[in-house]
Amino acid sequence: MGLSQDILGFNDLRTKEVKVPQWKRTVTVQELGLEDSLMTFGAIKPNKDGQVTLTHIDIAQIVARGVIDPETGERVFSEEDVPVLAKKSHKALMLVYNAITTLSGSVEDEVKN
């Protein structure tokens, strides 16, 4: 097996377990890969002062892309779940969102770069 196969076969995305009291469970979040980061952060633009304002859909999309099944590594939420997810507990979503962006880097950093 060559170097490329070694690198491509290695899961280099960090994960973390997050206890979410509002959902009465612990979820596993994963660092966003390049594709997910660009799809998510690429659509978010800073205002004229350089400030970034996230919508409820932006946050729900990041949560949907970052919560995974710890056994399979597959996403728990689909893109179709995003509007419903955006209506869930603010505290729960922000807890999970913060864990994902801690692993992945902040939206502000991504948008500025």
JSON list of C-alpha atoms in Angstrom, two decimals, residues 9-83:
[
{"chain": "A", "resi": 9, "resn": "GLY", "atom": "CA", "xyz": [-7.53, 5.67, 4.41]},
{"chain": "A", "resi": 10, "resn": "PHE", "atom": "CA", "xyz": [-6.74, 7.49, 7.64]},
{"chain": "A", "resi": 11, "resn": "ASN", "atom": "CA", "xyz": [-9.62, 9.28, 9.40]},
{"chain": "A", "resi": 12, "resn": "ASP", "atom": "CA", "xyz": [-7.97, 12.57, 10.38]},
{"chain": "A", "resi": 13, "resn": "LEU", "atom": "CA", "xyz": [-11.14, 14.34, 11.54]},
{"chain": "A", "resi": 14, "resn": "ARG", "atom": "CA", "xyz": [-11.18, 14.79, 15.30]},
{"chain": "A", "resi": 15, "resn": "THR", "atom": "CA", "xyz": [-14.27, 13.86, 17.29]},
{"chain": "A", "resi": 16, "resn": "LYS", "atom": "CA", "xyz": [-15.65, 14.75, 20.69]},
{"chain": "A", "resi": 17, "resn": "GLU", "atom": "CA", "xyz": [-18.55, 13.59, 22.82]},
{"chain": "A", "resi": 18, "resn": "VAL", "atom": "CA", "xyz": [-20.91, 16.34, 23.95]},
{"chain": "A", "resi": 19, "resn": "LYS", "atom": "CA", "xyz": [-23.46, 15.92, 26.71]},
{"chain": "A", "resi": 20, "resn": "VAL", "atom": "CA", "xyz": [-26.67, 17.70, 25.66]},
{"chain": "A", "resi": 21, "resn": "PRO", "atom": "CA", "xyz": [-29.02, 17.90, 28.67]},
{"chain": "A", "resi": 22, "resn": "GLN", "atom": "CA", "xyz": [-31.89, 19.29, 26.59]},
{"chain": "A", "resi": 23, "resn": "TRP", "atom": "CA", "xyz": [-31.83, 16.17, 24.40]},
{"chain": "A", "resi": 24, "resn": "LYS", "atom": "CA", "xyz": [-31.17, 13.83, 27.36]},
{"chain": "A", "resi": 25, "resn": "ARG", "atom": "CA", "xyz": [-28.23, 12.25, 25.59]},
{"chain": "A", "resi": 26, "resn": "THR", "atom": "CA", "xyz": [-24.61, 12.55, 24.60]},
{"chain": "A", "resi": 27, "resn": "VAL", "atom": "CA", "xyz": [-23.84, 13.12, 20.93]},
{"chain": "A", "resi": 28, "resn": "THR", "atom": "CA", "xyz": [-20.62, 12.69, 19.00]},
{"chain": "A", "resi": 29, "resn": "VAL", "atom": "CA", "xyz": [-19.47, 15.66, 16.96]},
{"chain": "A", "resi": 30, "resn": "GLN", "atom": "CA", "xyz": [-16.81, 15.68, 14.31]},
{"chain": "A", "resi": 31, "resn": "GLU", "atom": "CA", "xyz": [-14.51, 18.31, 12.92]},
{"chain": "A", "resi": 32, "resn": "LEU", "atom": "CA", "xyz": [-15.77, 19.47, 9.52]},
{"chain": "A", "resi": 33, "resn": "GLY", "atom": "CA", "xyz": [-13.78, 18.27, 6.54]},
{"chain": "A", "resi": 34, "resn": "LEU", "atom": "CA", "xyz": [-12.72, 20.62, 3.77]},
{"chain": "A", "resi": 35, "resn": "GLU", "atom": "CA", "xyz": [-15.81, 20.01, 1.62]},
{"chain": "A", "resi": 36, "resn": "ASP", "atom": "CA", "xyz": [-18.25, 20.60, 4.50]},
{"chain": "A", "resi": 37, "resn": "SER", "atom": "CA", "xyz": [-16.30, 23.67, 5.65]},
{"chain": "A", "resi": 38, "resn": "LEU", "atom": "CA", "xyz": [-16.35, 25.26, 2.21]},
{"chain": "A", "resi": 39, "resn": "MET", "atom": "CA", "xyz": [-20.01, 24.41, 1.61]},
{"chain": "A", "resi": 40, "resn": "THR", "atom": "CA", "xyz": [-20.98, 25.85, 4.98]},
{"chain": "A", "resi": 41, "resn": "PHE", "atom": "CA", "xyz": [-18.65, 28.78, 5.45]},
{"chain": "A", "resi": 42, "resn": "GLY", "atom": "CA", "xyz": [-18.40, 29.75, 1.78]},
{"chain": "A", "resi": 43, "resn": "ALA", "atom": "CA", "xyz": [-21.99, 30.99, 1.77]},
{"chain": "A", "resi": 44, "resn": "ILE", "atom": "CA", "xyz": [-21.49, 33.20, 4.84]},
{"chain": "A", "resi": 45, "resn": "LYS", "atom": "CA", "xyz": [-20.23, 36.68, 4.06]},
{"chain": "A", "resi": 46, "resn": "PRO", "atom": "CA", "xyz": [-19.04, 39.35, 6.51]},
{"chain": "A", "resi": 47, "resn": "ASN", "atom": "CA", "xyz": [-20.80, 42.73, 6.53]},
{"chain": "A", "resi": 48, "resn": "LYS", "atom": "CA", "xyz": [-19.01, 45.97, 5.58]},
{"chain": "A", "resi": 49, "resn": "ASP", "atom": "CA", "xyz": [-17.46, 46.14, 9.08]},
{"chain": "A", "resi": 50, "resn": "GLY", "atom": "CA", "xyz": [-16.09, 42.62, 8.76]},
{"chain": "A", "resi": 51, "resn": "GLN", "atom": "CA", "xyz": [-18.56, 41.17, 11.26]},
{"chain": "A", "resi": 52, "resn": "VAL", "atom": "CA", "xyz": [-20.19, 37.82, 10.62]},
{"chain": "A", "resi": 53, "resn": "THR", "atom": "CA", "xyz": [-23.84, 37.28, 11.45]},
{"chain": "A", "resi": 54, "resn": "LEU", "atom": "CA", "xyz": [-25.08, 33.71, 11.43]},
{"chain": "A", "resi": 55, "resn": "THR", "atom": "CA", "xyz": [-28.69, 32.82, 10.81]},
{"chain": "A", "resi": 56, "resn": "HIS", "atom": "CA", "xyz": [-30.54, 30.04, 12.57]},
{"chain": "A", "resi": 57, "resn": "ILE", "atom": "CA", "xyz": [-30.20, 28.00, 9.36]},
{"chain": "A", "resi": 58, "resn": "ASP", "atom": "CA", "xyz": [-26.41, 28.53, 9.28]},
{"chain": "A", "resi": 59, "resn": "ILE", "atom": "CA", "xyz": [-26.06, 27.19, 12.81]},
{"chain": "A", "resi": 60, "resn": "ALA", "atom": "CA", "xyz": [-28.42, 24.28, 12.19]},
{"chain": "A", "resi": 61, "resn": "GLN", "atom": "CA", "xyz": [-26.50, 23.40, 9.02]},
{"chain": "A", "resi": 62, "resn": "ILE", "atom": "CA", "xyz": [-23.21, 23.27, 10.91]},
{"chain": "A", "resi": 63, "resn": "VAL", "atom": "CA", "xyz": [-24.82, 21.07, 13.57]},
{"chain": "A", "resi": 64, "resn": "ALA", "atom": "CA", "xyz": [-26.32, 18.80, 10.91]},
{"chain": "A", "resi": 65, "resn": "ARG", "atom": "CA", "xyz": [-22.94, 18.39, 9.22]},
{"chain": "A", "resi": 66, "resn": "GLY", "atom": "CA", "xyz": [-21.03, 17.84, 12.45]},
{"chain": "A", "resi": 67, "resn": "VAL", "atom": "CA", "xyz": [-23.13, 15.38, 14.47]},
{"chain": "A", "resi": 68, "resn": "ILE", "atom": "CA", "xyz": [-22.22, 11.79, 13.62]},
{"chain": "A", "resi": 69, "resn": "ASP", "atom": "CA", "xyz": [-23.13, 8.27, 14.65]},
{"chain": "A", "resi": 70, "resn": "PRO", "atom": "CA", "xyz": [-20.07, 7.15, 16.65]},
{"chain": "A", "resi": 71, "resn": "GLU", "atom": "CA", "xyz": [-20.32, 3.57, 15.38]},
{"chain": "A", "resi": 72, "resn": "THR", "atom": "CA", "xyz": [-20.67, 4.24, 11.66]},
{"chain": "A", "resi": 73, "resn": "GLY", "atom": "CA", "xyz": [-19.20, 7.73, 11.31]},
{"chain": "A", "resi": 74, "resn": "GLU", "atom": "CA", "xyz": [-22.24, 8.71, 9.24]},
{"chain": "A", "resi": 75, "resn": "ARG", "atom": "CA", "xyz": [-24.13, 11.95, 9.75]},
{"chain": "A", "resi": 76, "resn": "VAL", "atom": "CA", "xyz": [-27.13, 11.75, 12.06]},
{"chain": "A", "resi": 77, "resn": "PHE", "atom": "CA", "xyz": [-29.01, 14.59, 10.35]},
{"chain": "A", "resi": 78, "resn": "SER", "atom": "CA", "xyz": [-29.72, 15.11, 6.65]},
{"chain": "A", "resi": 79, "resn": "GLU", "atom": "CA", "xyz": [-29.95, 18.41, 4.79]},
{"chain": "A", "resi": 80, "resn": "GLU", "atom": "CA", "xyz": [-33.74, 17.98, 4.89]},
{"chain": "A", "resi": 81, "resn": "ASP", "atom": "CA", "xyz": [-33.57, 17.97, 8.71]},
{"chain": "A", "resi": 82, "resn": "VAL", "atom": "CA", "xyz": [-31.95, 21.44, 8.87]},
{"chain": "A", "resi": 83, "resn": "PRO", "atom": "CA", "xyz": [-35.18, 23.54, 9.00]}
]
